[in-house]
Amino acid sequence: MRAPPLRRILLRILFAALCCAAVPIMLLKQFQGLEGALGLNDKAAHALAFYAACIALFVVAPRARRWDLCLIVLATAVTVELLQQYTGRSPSLGDFFAGAAGVAAAWASGKIEEIRRKHRGLPDRREGAPDAAAASASPPKIEVVGR
């Protein structure tokens, strides 16, 4: 397996730093109610935000297991809700469940695509996956007709 190029590593670090910086900023009381300006209610905004966070992680870390990435985003959702009580905002179990629904939607869309690929007989796209290794290890069978 070859190492990823330096540019890709730097982009991943930059993305992680931006996400880490965005969480404390969005916890501030000044941002409470911002979703209303976008035409969303609070729960829809949570679901959309955590869906986007999951999809972004899927893109940034394509070789990581999606289930692990979803658990990281869910842990972030719990942390955000717990930290809200220290910033003058109230934690909400409903907000967590809305975020969890966004994570579930992101996971489900990836799982559906994986099932579709298997059904069509295509190898797993992830490098190093067991199905991809097995598919590339055996040469295709060629049947000679007419001899």
PDB file of C-alpha atoms in Angstrom:
ATOM      1  CA  MET A   1       0.000   0.000   0.000  1.00  0.00           C
ATOM      2  CA  ARG A   2       1.441   3.360  -0.960  1.00  0.00           C
ATOM      3  CA  ALA A   3       1.465   6.349   1.350  1.00  0.00           C
ATOM      4  CA  PRO A   4      -0.974   9.159   0.612  1.00  0.00           C
ATOM      5  CA  PRO A   5       0.563  12.297  -0.897  1.00  0.00           C
ATOM      6  CA  LEU A   6       1.578  15.103   1.427  1.00  0.00           C
ATOM      7  CA  ARG A   7      -1.096  17.407   0.024  1.00  0.00           C
ATOM      8  CA  ARG A   8      -3.855  14.960   0.937  1.00  0.00           C
ATOM      9  CA  ILE A   9      -2.480  14.607   4.465  1.00  0.00           C
ATOM     10  CA  LEU A  10      -2.317  18.383   4.880  1.00  0.00           C
ATOM     11  CA  LEU A  11      -5.900  18.760   3.623  1.00  0.00           C
ATOM     12  CA  ARG A  12      -7.074  16.171   6.127  1.00  0.00           C
ATOM     13  CA  ILE A  13      -5.285  17.961   8.959  1.00  0.00           C
ATOM     14  CA  LEU A  14      -6.788  21.280   7.834  1.00  0.00           C
ATOM     15  CA  PHE A  15     -10.278  19.765   7.727  1.00  0.00           C
ATOM     16  CA  ALA A  16      -9.878  18.310  11.222  1.00  0.00           C
ATOM     17  CA  ALA A  17      -8.613  21.657  12.534  1.00  0.00           C
ATOM     18  CA  LEU A  18     -11.566  23.519  10.993  1.00  0.00           C
ATOM     19  CA  CYS A  19     -14.017  21.058  12.515  1.00  0.00           C
ATOM     20  CA  CYS A  20     -12.361  21.366  15.914  1.00  0.00           C
ATOM     21  CA  ALA A  21     -12.535  25.153  15.655  1.00  0.00           C
ATOM     22  CA  ALA A  22     -16.163  25.157  14.462  1.00  0.00           C
ATOM     23  CA  VAL A  23     -17.515  23.198  17.428  1.00  0.00           C
ATOM     24  CA  PRO A  24     -16.618  25.753  20.147  1.00  0.00           C
ATOM     25  CA  ILE A  25     -17.680  28.650  17.935  1.00  0.00           C
ATOM     26  CA  MET A  26     -21.101  27.148  17.238  1.00  0.00           C
ATOM     27  CA  LEU A  27     -21.620  26.506  20.956  1.00  0.00           C
ATOM     28  CA  LEU A  28     -21.609  30.228  21.681  1.00  0.00           C
ATOM     29  CA  LYS A  29     -24.938  31.754  22.613  1.00  0.00           C
ATOM     30  CA  GLN A  30     -24.713  34.261  19.737  1.00  0.00           C
ATOM     31  CA  PHE A  31     -25.350  31.461  17.244  1.00  0.00           C
ATOM     32  CA  GLN A  32     -28.496  30.200  18.945  1.00  0.00           C
ATOM     33  CA  GLY A  33     -31.416  30.535  16.552  1.00  0.00           C
ATOM     34  CA  LEU A  34     -29.234  30.863  13.438  1.00  0.00           C
ATOM     35  CA  GLU A  35     -31.051  27.947  11.809  1.00  0.00           C
ATOM     36  CA  GLY A  36     -34.249  30.013  11.732  1.00  0.00           C
ATOM     37  CA  ALA A  37     -32.564  32.494   9.392  1.00  0.00           C
ATOM     38  CA  LEU A  38     -31.901  29.574   7.044  1.00  0.00           C
ATOM     39  CA  GLY A  39     -35.509  28.388   7.141  1.00  0.00           C
ATOM     40  CA  LEU A  40     -34.835  25.316   9.286  1.00  0.00           C
ATOM     41  CA  ASN A  41     -36.074  24.326  12.702  1.00  0.00           C
ATOM     42  CA  ASP A  42     -33.599  23.261  15.389  1.00  0.00           C
ATOM     43  CA  LYS A  43     -33.981  19.503  14.882  1.00  0.00           C
ATOM     44  CA  ALA A  44     -33.656  19.679  11.093  1.00  0.00           C
ATOM     45  CA  ALA A  45     -30.525  21.797  11.489  1.00  0.00           C
ATOM     46  CA  HIS A  46     -28.985  19.206  13.819  1.00  0.00           C
ATOM     47  CA  ALA A  47     -29.813  16.340  11.479  1.00  0.00           C
ATOM     48  CA  LEU A  48     -28.417  18.200   8.470  1.00  0.00           C
ATOM     49  CA  ALA A  49     -25.260  19.283  10.300  1.00  0.00           C
ATOM     50  CA  PHE A  50     -24.392  15.802  11.523  1.00  0.00           C
ATOM     51  CA  TYR A  51     -25.284  14.261   8.145  1.00  0.00           C
ATOM     52  CA  ALA A  52     -22.853  16.695   6.511  1.00  0.00           C
ATOM     53  CA  ALA A  53     -20.194  15.958   9.139  1.00  0.00           C
ATOM     54  CA  CYS A  54     -20.482  12.225   8.470  1.00  0.00           C
ATOM     55  CA  ILE A  55     -20.360  12.584   4.701  1.00  0.00           C
ATOM     56  CA  ALA A  56     -17.347  14.890   5.026  1.00  0.00           C
ATOM     57  CA  LEU A  57     -15.556  12.303   7.163  1.00  0.00           C
ATOM     58  CA  PHE A  58     -16.397   9.594   4.629  1.00  0.00           C
ATOM     59  CA  VAL A  59     -14.749  11.711   1.933  1.00  0.00           C
ATOM     60  CA  VAL A  60     -11.731  12.670   4.036  1.00  0.00           C
ATOM     61  CA  ALA A  61     -11.070   9.138   5.315  1.00  0.00           C
ATOM     62  CA  PRO A  62     -12.242   6.789   2.552  1.00  0.00           C
ATOM     63  CA  ARG A  63     -10.318   3.764   3.867  1.00  0.00           C
ATOM     64  CA  ALA A  64     -11.643   4.049   7.418  1.00  0.00           C
ATOM     65  CA  ARG A  65     -14.587   1.942   8.441  1.00  0.00           C
ATOM     66  CA  ARG A  66     -17.754   3.986   8.105  1.00  0.00           C
ATOM     67  CA  TRP A  67     -19.184   2.578  11.288  1.00  0.00           C
ATOM     68  CA  ASP A  68     -16.186   3.904  13.247  1.00  0.00           C
ATOM     69  CA  LEU A  69     -16.547   7.330  11.646  1.00  0.00           C
ATOM     70  CA  CYS A  70     -20.244   7.389  12.538  1.00  0.00           C
ATOM     71  CA  LEU A  71     -19.408   6.542  16.148  1.00  0.00           C
ATOM     72  CA  ILE A  72     -16.933   9.438  16.230  1.00  0.00           C
ATOM     73  CA  VAL A  73     -19.621  11.821  14.988  1.00  0.00           C
ATOM     74  CA  LEU A  74     -22.112  10.455  17.534  1.00  0.00           C
ATOM     75  CA  ALA A  75     -19.554  10.958  20.304  1.00  0.00           C
ATOM     76  CA  THR A  76     -19.156  14.520  19.059  1.00  0.00           C
ATOM     77  CA  ALA A  77     -22.930  14.992  19.230  1.00  0.00           C
ATOM     78  CA  VAL A  78     -22.971  13.829  22.861  1.00  0.00           C
ATOM     79  CA  THR A  79     -20.038  16.108  23.683  1.00  0.00           C
ATOM     80  CA  VAL A  80     -21.695  19.105  22.029  1.00  0.00           C
ATOM     81  CA  GLU A  81     -24.910  18.578  23.967  1.00  0.00           C
ATOM     82  CA  LEU A  82     -23.048  18.205  27.258  1.00  0.00           C
ATOM     83  CA  LEU A  83     -20.887  21.282  26.638  1.00  0.00           C
ATOM     84  CA  GLN A  84     -23.915  23.441  25.827  1.00  0.00           C
ATOM     85  CA  GLN A  85     -24.846  23.659  29.500  1.00  0.00           C
ATOM     86  CA  TYR A  86     -21.601  25.519  30.194  1.00  0.00           C
ATOM     87  CA  THR A  87     -22.220  28.167  27.520  1.00  0.00           C
ATOM     88  CA  GLY A  88     -25.635  29.382  28.638  1.00  0.00           C
ATOM     89  CA  ARG A  89     -27.540  27.100  26.302  1.00  0.00           C
ATOM     90  CA  SER A  90     -29.544  24.095  27.393  1.00  0.00           C
ATOM     91  CA  PRO A  91     -28.608  20.530  26.431  1.00  0.00           C
ATOM     92  CA  SER A  92     -31.359  18.594  24.696  1.00  0.00           C
ATOM     93  CA  LEU A  93     -31.853  14.882  24.213  1.00  0.00           C
ATOM     94  CA  GLY A  94     -34.027  15.705  21.197  1.00  0.00           C
ATOM     95  CA  ASP A  95     -31.106  17.534  19.578  1.00  0.00           C
ATOM     96  CA  PHE A  96     -28.919  14.485  20.109  1.00  0.00           C
ATOM     97  CA  PHE A  97     -31.517  12.191  18.534  1.00  0.00           C
ATOM     98  CA  ALA A  98     -31.868  14.564  15.587  1.00  0.00           C
ATOM     99  CA  GLY A  99     -28.084  14.471  15.123  1.00  0.00           C
ATOM    100  CA  ALA A 100     -28.161  10.687  15.419  1.00  0.00           C
ATOM    101  CA  ALA A 101     -30.800  10.584  12.680  1.00  0.00           C
ATOM    102  CA  GLY A 102     -28.460  12.578  10.430  1.00  0.00           C
ATOM    103  CA  VAL A 103     -25.630  10.144  11.177  1.00  0.00           C
ATOM    104  CA  ALA A 104     -27.936   7.188  10.476  1.00  0.00           C
ATOM    105  CA  ALA A 105     -28.968   8.707   7.144  1.00  0.00           C
ATOM    106  CA  ALA A 106     -25.320   9.146   6.130  1.00  0.00           C
ATOM    107  CA  TRP A 107     -24.446   5.602   7.194  1.00  0.00           C
ATOM    108  CA  ALA A 108     -27.498   4.149   5.442  1.00  0.00           C
ATOM    109  CA  SER A 109     -26.719   5.837   2.135  1.00  0.00           C
ATOM    110  CA  GLY A 110     -23.205   4.366   2.172  1.00  0.00           C
ATOM    111  CA  LYS A 111     -24.505   0.936   3.174  1.00  0.00           C
ATOM    112  CA  ILE A 112     -27.107   0.970   0.408  1.00  0.00           C
ATOM    113  CA  GLU A 113     -24.419   1.746  -2.157  1.00  0.00           C
ATOM    114  CA  GLU A 114     -22.258  -1.069  -0.799  1.00  0.00           C
ATOM    115  CA  ILE A 115     -25.155  -3.525  -1.100  1.00  0.00           C
ATOM    116  CA  ARG A 116     -25.872  -2.335  -4.654  1.00  0.00           C
ATOM    117  CA  ARG A 117     -22.225  -2.863  -5.647  1.00  0.00           C
ATOM    118  CA  LYS A 118     -22.227  -6.396  -4.220  1.00  0.00           C
ATOM    119  CA  HIS A 119     -25.520  -7.195  -5.955  1.00  0.00           C
ATOM    120  CA  ARG A 120     -24.072  -6.074  -9.299  1.00  0.00           C
ATOM    121  CA  GLY A 121     -21.001  -8.243  -8.698  1.00  0.00           C
ATOM    122  CA  LEU A 122     -18.559  -5.346  -8.510  1.00  0.00           C
ATOM    123  CA  PRO A 123     -15.579  -5.558  -6.142  1.00  0.00           C
ATOM    124  CA  ASP A 124     -15.397  -3.469  -2.993  1.00  0.00           C
ATOM    125  CA  ARG A 125     -14.036   0.001  -3.797  1.00  0.00           C
ATOM    126  CA  ARG A 126     -12.006   0.287  -0.620  1.00  0.00           C
ATOM    127  CA  GLU A 127      -8.388  -0.689  -1.107  1.00  0.00           C
ATOM    128  CA  GLY A 128      -7.423  -3.632   1.052  1.00  0.00           C
ATOM    129  CA  ALA A 129     -10.955  -4.860   1.632  1.00  0.00           C
ATOM    130  CA  PRO A 130     -11.263  -8.659   1.764  1.00  0.00           C
ATOM    131  CA  ASP A 131     -13.634  -8.848  -1.221  1.00  0.00           C
ATOM    132  CA  ALA A 132     -11.390  -6.625  -3.345  1.00  0.00           C
ATOM    133  CA  ALA A 133      -8.313  -8.717  -2.514  1.00  0.00           C
ATOM    134  CA  ALA A 134     -10.122 -11.956  -3.343  1.00  0.00           C
ATOM    135  CA  ALA A 135     -11.484 -10.559  -6.607  1.00  0.00           C
ATOM    136  CA  SER A 136      -8.089  -9.364  -7.783  1.00  0.00           C
ATOM    137  CA  ALA A 137      -6.191 -12.486  -6.634  1.00  0.00           C
ATOM    138  CA  SER A 138      -7.894 -14.961  -8.933  1.00  0.00           C
ATOM    139  CA  PRO A 139      -7.591 -14.473 -12.674  1.00  0.00           C
ATOM    140  CA  PRO A 140     -10.812 -14.477 -14.671  1.00  0.00           C
ATOM    141  CA  LYS A 141     -11.879 -17.839 -16.069  1.00  0.00           C
ATOM    142  CA  ILE A 142     -11.766 -17.985 -19.846  1.00  0.00           C
ATOM    143  CA  GLU A 143     -13.769 -20.609 -21.620  1.00  0.00           C
ATOM    144  CA  VAL A 144     -12.527 -21.668 -25.033  1.00  0.00           C
ATOM    145  CA  VAL A 145     -15.361 -22.511 -27.385  1.00  0.00           C
ATOM    146  CA  GLY A 146     -15.003 -24.465 -30.599  1.00  0.00           C
ATOM    147  CA  ARG A 147     -11.919 -26.623 -29.937  1.00  0.00           C
TER     148      ARG A 147
END
